[in-house]
PDB file of C-alpha atoms in Angstrom:
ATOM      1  CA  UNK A   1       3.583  23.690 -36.892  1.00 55.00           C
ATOM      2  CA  UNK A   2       4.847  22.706 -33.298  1.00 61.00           C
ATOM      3  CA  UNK A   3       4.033  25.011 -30.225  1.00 67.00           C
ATOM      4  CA  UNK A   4       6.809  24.923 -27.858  1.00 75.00           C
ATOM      5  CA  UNK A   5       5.075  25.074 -24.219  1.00 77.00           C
ATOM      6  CA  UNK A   6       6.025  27.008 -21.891  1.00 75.00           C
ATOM      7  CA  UNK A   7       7.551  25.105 -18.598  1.00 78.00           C
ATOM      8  CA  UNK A   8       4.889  24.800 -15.818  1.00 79.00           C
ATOM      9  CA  UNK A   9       6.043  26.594 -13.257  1.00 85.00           C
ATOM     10  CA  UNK A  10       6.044  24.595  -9.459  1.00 85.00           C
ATOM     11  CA  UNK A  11       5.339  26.301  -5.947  1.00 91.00           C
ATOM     12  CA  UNK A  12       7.642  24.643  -3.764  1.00 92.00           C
ATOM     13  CA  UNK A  13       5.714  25.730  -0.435  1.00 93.00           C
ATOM     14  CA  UNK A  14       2.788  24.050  -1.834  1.00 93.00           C
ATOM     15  CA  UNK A  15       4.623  20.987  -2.458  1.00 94.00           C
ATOM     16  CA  UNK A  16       6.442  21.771   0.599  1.00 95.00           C
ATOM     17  CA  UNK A  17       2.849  20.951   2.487  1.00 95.00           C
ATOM     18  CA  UNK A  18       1.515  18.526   0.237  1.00 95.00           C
ATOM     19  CA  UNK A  19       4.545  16.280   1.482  1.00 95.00           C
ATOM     20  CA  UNK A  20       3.846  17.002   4.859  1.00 96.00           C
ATOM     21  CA  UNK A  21       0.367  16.422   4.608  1.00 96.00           C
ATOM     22  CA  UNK A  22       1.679  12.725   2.920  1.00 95.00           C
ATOM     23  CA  UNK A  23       4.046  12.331   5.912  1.00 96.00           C
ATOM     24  CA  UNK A  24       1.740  13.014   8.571  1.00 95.00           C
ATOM     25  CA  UNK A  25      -1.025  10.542   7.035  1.00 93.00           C
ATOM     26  CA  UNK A  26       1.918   7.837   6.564  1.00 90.00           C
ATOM     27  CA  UNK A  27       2.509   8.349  10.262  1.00 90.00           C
ATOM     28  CA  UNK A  28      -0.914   8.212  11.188  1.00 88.00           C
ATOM     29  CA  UNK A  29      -1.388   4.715   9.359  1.00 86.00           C
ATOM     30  CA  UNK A  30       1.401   3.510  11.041  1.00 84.00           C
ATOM     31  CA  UNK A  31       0.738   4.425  14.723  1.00 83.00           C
ATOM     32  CA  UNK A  32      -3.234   2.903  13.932  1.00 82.00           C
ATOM     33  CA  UNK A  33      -1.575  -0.123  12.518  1.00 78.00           C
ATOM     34  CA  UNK A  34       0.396  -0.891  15.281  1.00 69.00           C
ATOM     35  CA  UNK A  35      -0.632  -3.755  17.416  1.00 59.00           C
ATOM     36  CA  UNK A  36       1.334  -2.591  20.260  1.00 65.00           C
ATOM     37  CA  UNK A  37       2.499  -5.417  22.452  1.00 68.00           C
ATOM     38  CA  UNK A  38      -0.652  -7.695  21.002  1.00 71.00           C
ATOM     39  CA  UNK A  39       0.130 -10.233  18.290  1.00 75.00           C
ATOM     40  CA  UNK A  40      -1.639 -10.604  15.199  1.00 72.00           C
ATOM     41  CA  UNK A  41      -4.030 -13.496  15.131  1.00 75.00           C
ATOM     42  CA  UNK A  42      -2.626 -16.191  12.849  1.00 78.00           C
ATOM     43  CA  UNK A  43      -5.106 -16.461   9.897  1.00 77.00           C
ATOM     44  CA  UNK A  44      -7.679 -18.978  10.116  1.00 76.00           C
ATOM     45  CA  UNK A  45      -7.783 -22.256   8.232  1.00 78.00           C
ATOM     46  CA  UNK A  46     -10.321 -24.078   7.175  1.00 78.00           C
ATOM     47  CA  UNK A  47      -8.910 -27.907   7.638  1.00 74.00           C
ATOM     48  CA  UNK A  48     -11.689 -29.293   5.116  1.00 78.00           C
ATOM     49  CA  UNK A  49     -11.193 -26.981   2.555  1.00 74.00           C
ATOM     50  CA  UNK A  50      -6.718 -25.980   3.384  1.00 69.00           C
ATOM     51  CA  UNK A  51      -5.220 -22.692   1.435  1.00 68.00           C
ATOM     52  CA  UNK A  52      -3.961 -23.517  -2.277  1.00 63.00           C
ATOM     53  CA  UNK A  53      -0.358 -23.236  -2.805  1.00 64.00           C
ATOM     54  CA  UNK A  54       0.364 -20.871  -4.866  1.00 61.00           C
ATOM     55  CA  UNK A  55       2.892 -22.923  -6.465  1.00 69.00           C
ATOM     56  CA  UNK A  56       0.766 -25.694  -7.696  1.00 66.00           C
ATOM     57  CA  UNK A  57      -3.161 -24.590  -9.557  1.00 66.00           C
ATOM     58  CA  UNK A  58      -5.499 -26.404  -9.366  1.00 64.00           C
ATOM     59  CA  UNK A  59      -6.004 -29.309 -11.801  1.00 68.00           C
ATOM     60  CA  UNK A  60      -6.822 -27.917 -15.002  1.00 69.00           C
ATOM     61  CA  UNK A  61      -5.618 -24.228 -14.635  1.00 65.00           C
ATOM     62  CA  UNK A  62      -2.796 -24.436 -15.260  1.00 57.00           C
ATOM     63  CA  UNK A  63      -1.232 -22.658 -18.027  1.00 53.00           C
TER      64      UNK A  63
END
């Protein structure tokens, strides 16, 4: 026997809010993230031990 349920009903102002609340922290993370007229620092390298490309694993992962 199958129970047909009943379609959940939505509050629209309270999704109305919730996406406000979302825009308003998106907004916030962008205006903290923003370097403003600073640069990033490049990231730093080590030149004894040099970033793996991606392309090529290391000897012996490979798969």
């Amino acid at each position: 026997q199958s129970l047909a349920q009943a379609p959940r009903t939505r509050d629209a102002e309270a999704e109305r809010d919730a996406l406000d609340e979302f825009e308003a922290a998106v907004e916030r993370a962008r205006r903290e993230g923003d370097t403003g007229s600073y640069e990033r620092p490049a990231p730093r390298t080590d030149p004894l031990n040099p970033p793996q490309d991606q392309n090529h694993l290391p000897e012996g992962a490979e798969q």
